[in-house]
Coordinates of C-alpha atoms in Angstrom, one line a residue:
M1 CA 62.7 217.6 113.1
S2 CA 60.7 214.9 111.3
L3 CA 57.4 216.1 109.8
R4 CA 55.7 213.6 112.1
K5 CA 56.0 214.1 115.8
L6 CA 57.5 210.7 116.5
P7 CA 58.6 209.7 120.0
E8 CA 62.2 209.8 120.9
I9 CA 63.7 206.5 122.3
K10 CA 65.9 207.3 125.2
A11 CA 69.4 205.8 125.4
F12 CA 69.9 202.7 127.5
K13 CA 72.9 201.1 129.1
A14 CA 74.1 197.8 127.7
L15 CA 75.4 194.9 129.6
S16 CA 79.1 194.1 128.9
N17 CA 78.3 190.3 128.6
M18 CA 75.5 190.7 126.2
E19 CA 75.4 190.7 122.4
W20 CA 72.7 191.5 120.0
Q21 CA 72.3 189.3 117.0
P22 CA 69.6 188.7 114.4
R23 CA 67.5 185.6 115.2
T24 CA 68.3 182.5 113.2
D25 CA 64.7 182.0 112.1
V26 CA 64.5 185.6 110.9
V27 CA 67.8 185.3 108.9
D28 CA 66.3 182.1 107.3
R29 CA 63.6 184.3 105.8
W30 CA 65.9 187.1 104.7
N31 CA 66.7 187.4 101.0
A32 CA 69.9 189.4 101.0
G33 CA 69.8 189.9 97.2
I34 CA 66.9 192.4 97.3
H35 CA 67.9 196.0 96.8
A36 CA 66.5 199.3 95.3
A37 CA 66.4 199.6 91.6
T38 CA 67.8 203.1 91.7
S39 CA 69.7 205.3 94.2
D40 CA 71.0 208.8 94.3
E41 CA 72.9 211.1 96.6
A42 CA 69.9 211.6 98.8
S43 CA 69.2 208.0 99.4
I44 CA 70.5 205.7 102.2
S45 CA 70.7 201.9 101.9
I46 CA 70.3 199.8 105.0
L47 CA 71.0 196.4 103.6
G48 CA 72.2 193.8 106.0
E49 CA 72.8 193.4 109.8
I50 CA 72.3 196.4 112.0
G51 CA 75.5 197.0 113.9
G52 CA 78.6 194.9 113.7
G53 CA 81.1 197.0 115.5
D54 CA 84.8 196.7 114.8
Y55 CA 84.6 193.1 113.5
G56 CA 81.6 193.3 111.2
D57 CA 80.4 194.9 108.0
G58 CA 76.9 195.8 109.2
V59 CA 75.0 199.1 109.1
T60 CA 76.2 201.3 111.9
S61 CA 74.9 204.6 113.3
K62 CA 78.3 206.2 112.5
R63 CA 77.8 205.4 108.8
I64 CA 74.2 206.7 108.8
A65 CA 75.3 209.9 110.6
G66 CA 77.9 210.5 107.9
A67 CA 75.3 209.9 105.1
L68 CA 72.9 212.4 106.7
R69 CA 75.6 215.0 107.0
S70 CA 76.4 214.6 103.4
I71 CA 72.7 214.9 102.4
G72 CA 72.1 218.0 104.5
E73 CA 68.6 219.5 105.0
R74 CA 67.1 217.7 102.0
D75 CA 64.4 215.0 101.7
V76 CA 66.0 211.6 102.2
R77 CA 65.0 208.1 101.1
V78 CA 65.9 205.2 103.3
D79 CA 65.9 201.7 101.6
I80 CA 65.7 198.8 104.0
N81 CA 66.3 195.1 103.6
S82 CA 67.6 193.8 107.0
P83 CA 67.1 191.0 109.4
G84 CA 67.9 193.3 112.3
G85 CA 70.7 193.1 114.8
D86 CA 72.0 195.5 117.4
F87 CA 69.2 197.2 119.3
F88 CA 71.3 200.1 120.4
E89 CA 72.5 200.9 116.9
G90 CA 68.9 200.6 115.7
V91 CA 67.7 203.1 118.3
A92 CA 70.6 205.5 117.4
I93 CA 69.7 205.3 113.7
Y94 CA 66.0 205.8 114.4
N95 CA 66.7 208.9 116.5
M96 CA 68.9 210.4 113.8
L97 CA 66.3 209.9 111.1
R98 CA 63.6 211.2 113.5
E99 CA 65.6 214.4 114.0
H100 CA 66.3 214.9 110.3
K101 CA 65.0 218.4 109.2
A102 CA 63.3 217.3 106.0
K103 CA 61.0 214.5 104.9
V104 CA 62.1 210.9 105.5
T105 CA 60.7 208.3 103.2
V106 CA 61.3 204.7 104.3
N107 CA 61.1 201.9 101.6
V108 CA 60.9 198.4 103.0
L109 CA 62.2 196.5 100.0
G110 CA 62.3 193.0 101.4
L111 CA 62.5 192.6 105.2
A112 CA 62.6 195.1 108.1
A113 CA 62.9 192.9 111.2
S114 CA 63.6 193.6 114.8
A115 CA 66.0 196.6 115.1
A116 CA 65.4 197.3 111.4
S117 CA 61.7 197.6 112.0
V118 CA 62.4 200.2 114.7
I119 CA 64.4 202.2 112.1
A120 CA 61.6 201.9 109.6
M121 CA 59.2 203.6 112.1
A122 CA 61.2 206.9 111.7
G123 CA 59.7 207.4 108.2
D124 CA 57.3 210.3 107.6
E125 CA 56.1 208.0 104.9
I126 CA 56.7 204.2 105.0
K127 CA 56.2 202.2 101.9
V128 CA 56.6 198.4 101.7
A129 CA 56.8 195.9 98.9
K130 CA 53.7 193.7 98.7
T131 CA 56.1 190.7 98.9
G132 CA 58.0 192.4 101.8
F133 CA 57.7 191.9 105.5
L134 CA 57.9 193.9 108.7
M135 CA 58.7 191.8 111.8
V136 CA 58.3 192.8 115.4
H137 CA 59.2 190.9 118.6
N138 CA 60.5 191.4 122.1
A139 CA 64.1 192.3 122.6
W140 CA 66.3 189.2 121.8
G141 CA 70.0 188.9 122.7
I142 CA 72.7 186.4 123.8
T143 CA 73.9 186.6 127.4
I144 CA 76.7 184.6 129.0
G145 CA 77.0 184.3 132.8
N146 CA 75.4 183.0 136.0
R147 CA 71.9 183.4 137.3
H148 CA 72.6 187.0 138.5
D149 CA 73.7 187.9 135.0
M150 CA 70.5 186.3 133.6
Q151 CA 68.3 188.3 136.0
A152 CA 70.1 191.5 135.2
A153 CA 69.7 190.9 131.5
A154 CA 66.0 190.2 131.9
A155 CA 65.5 193.4 133.9
M156 CA 67.5 195.4 131.4
M157 CA 65.4 194.2 128.5
E158 CA 62.0 195.1 129.9
P159 CA 62.3 198.9 129.1
F160 CA 63.5 198.0 125.6
D161 CA 60.3 196.1 125.0
R162 CA 58.2 199.0 126.4
A163 CA 60.0 201.5 124.2
M164 CA 59.4 199.4 121.1
R165 CA 55.7 198.8 122.1
D166 CA 55.1 202.5 122.5
L167 CA 56.8 203.3 119.2
Y168 CA 54.8 200.7 117.2
A169 CA 51.6 201.8 118.9
E170 CA 52.2 205.5 118.2
R171 CA 53.1 204.8 114.5
S172 CA 50.1 202.5 113.8
G173 CA 47.5 204.0 116.1
S174 CA 47.0 200.6 117.8
K175 CA 46.4 199.9 121.5
A176 CA 49.4 199.0 123.6
E177 CA 48.0 195.7 124.6
D178 CA 47.5 194.8 120.9
V179 CA 51.1 195.7 120.1
E180 CA 52.3 193.6 123.0
A181 CA 50.4 190.6 121.6
W182 CA 52.2 191.2 118.2
M183 CA 55.6 191.3 119.9
D184 CA 54.9 188.2 122.1
A185 CA 53.8 186.3 119.0
E186 CA 56.9 187.4 117.1
T187 CA 54.7 188.6 114.2
F188 CA 55.7 188.8 110.5
F189 CA 53.5 191.4 108.8
T190 CA 53.2 191.0 105.1
G191 CA 53.2 194.1 103.1
E192 CA 49.4 194.1 102.9
D193 CA 49.1 193.4 106.7
A194 CA 51.6 196.2 107.5
V195 CA 49.5 198.7 105.5
K196 CA 46.2 197.5 107.1
T197 CA 47.6 197.8 110.6
G198 CA 49.1 201.2 110.0
L199 CA 52.7 200.2 110.2
A200 CA 53.1 201.3 106.6
D201 CA 51.4 203.9 104.5
G202 CA 51.5 202.3 101.1
Y203 CA 53.1 200.0 98.6
L204 CA 56.3 200.0 96.5
S205 CA 55.9 199.2 92.8
D206 CA 57.8 196.2 91.3
A207 CA 59.9 198.6 89.3
E208 CA 61.4 200.1 92.4
I209 CA 63.0 196.8 93.5
E210 CA 65.6 194.6 92.0
Q211 CA 67.2 191.3 93.1
D212 CA 70.7 190.0 92.7
K213 CA 70.3 186.2 93.1
D214 CA 74.0 185.2 93.1
S215 CA 75.3 187.7 95.6
G216 CA 72.1 187.4 97.6
K217 CA 72.5 183.7 98.1
R218 CA 76.1 184.1 99.3
A219 CA 75.3 186.9 101.7
S220 CA 72.3 185.0 103.1
A221 CA 74.3 181.8 103.6
I222 CA 77.0 183.7 105.5
A223 CA 74.4 185.4 107.7
K224 CA 72.8 182.0 108.5
I225 CA 76.1 180.5 109.4
E226 CA 76.9 183.4 111.7
A227 CA 73.5 183.4 113.3
S228 CA 73.8 179.7 114.0
M229 CA 77.3 180.2 115.6
A230 CA 76.0 183.1 117.7
A231 CA 73.1 180.9 119.0
Q232 CA 75.7 178.4 120.1
G233 CA 77.6 181.0 122.1
L234 CA 80.5 182.1 119.9
S235 CA 81.5 185.7 120.4
R236 CA 81.4 188.2 117.6
R237 CA 85.2 188.2 117.4
E238 CA 85.2 184.4 117.1
R239 CA 82.5 184.3 114.5
R240 CA 84.1 187.0 112.3
S241 CA 87.5 185.3 112.6
L242 CA 86.1 182.0 111.4
L243 CA 84.1 183.6 108.6
A244 CA 87.2 185.5 107.4
E245 CA 89.0 182.2 107.2
L246 CA 86.2 180.7 105.2
Q247 CA 86.3 183.5 102.8
G248 CA 90.0 183.0 102.5
G249 CA 89.5 179.4 101.6
L250 CA 89.9 177.6 104.9
T251 CA 86.5 175.9 104.7
Y252 CA 87.5 172.7 106.4
R253 CA 88.5 174.4 109.6
L254 CA 85.2 176.4 109.9
L255 CA 83.1 173.3 109.2
T256 CA 85.0 171.3 111.8
S257 CA 84.4 174.1 114.3
C258 CA 80.7 174.2 113.6
R259 CA 80.4 170.4 114.0
A260 CA 82.2 170.6 117.3
L261 CA 79.7 173.1 118.7
T262 CA 76.9 170.5 118.9
S263 CA 79.0 168.4 121.3
S264 CA 80.8 171.0 123.3
P265 CA 79.5 171.5 126.8
R266 CA 80.7 175.1 126.8
F267 CA 78.3 176.1 124.0
A268 CA 75.6 173.5 124.5
A269 CA 74.9 175.0 127.9
T270 CA 75.1 178.6 127.0
P271 CA 71.9 180.4 128.2
K272 CA 70.3 183.0 126.0
N273 CA 67.4 185.4 126.2

C-alpha cells in the first residue's frame, strides 16, 4: 500500500450515453510541450488526455498497470502534464498508484486538471512547478438524450463530486465545505497556492522540466479542436476520424465539418452537463 493512508475511490457505473472529455477552457490553458527533463525505468509519464479508449492515444489505466508491473515493488515517480479527461480512467489510475507497495512521488510539471488532479492525489509526495497548476472542479461530461437521460446523468454525477471532495479534503487537510467551494468555483491553483493549501508538498526545480515548443503547439492545437468538437456533440469516434483525416492531409473536409457545427440543429441543441 501507499505510505500514506489515502482513501480508496469506489468504482462507479457509467452511463452508456455519456462521454468524459477535458473542458475546452482547461485545454486552452494546457501547454502540451512541457515534459520531464529526465526519465528512467521507474518513472511514468502522464502527458495528455486521460482515457481515450479504442479511438484515442490518451493515457489509460491499462498502460499504467503495465508500467507498474514492470517497475515492481520499487519507488515510482509519476510525471503529470494533463488537461484531464475520463473520470473512470482517472479513478482507476489513482487506485493503482494508491495501492503501489513503495513510495509514489508525483511531479506536476505543467497542469494536472480534473481527472489528472485526482491521479496526482495518489502521491506520497506531490511536487509542483512554481509555474504549474492544479485544477479542481465538479464532474463534467457530455450527455445526449431526453430529460430522463439528463436527470439520470445529474444523479450519477453527485457521488463523483462527493468522492473528489473527500479526496481533496483528506489530502489537503481542508474542510469539506471549503473544498466544495473550490470545486464550484472551478479553481486553478498556482504552484504556490497548491503548496499553501496542502494539495502539494513542495516545488520542482526548473532543471527538472523541459519544453518542446514545436510538438507542444501541435498537440495543444489538436486537443483544442477535439475539445471544441466534443462540446458541439460529436462522438469520440467521429472526432478521431476527422482528426485522422486532418493528419492525413484532408484539412478542408475537417474545417468544413467544424464550420457546419455552428449551424447544425443536431449539435447546437445538444445538452451537456
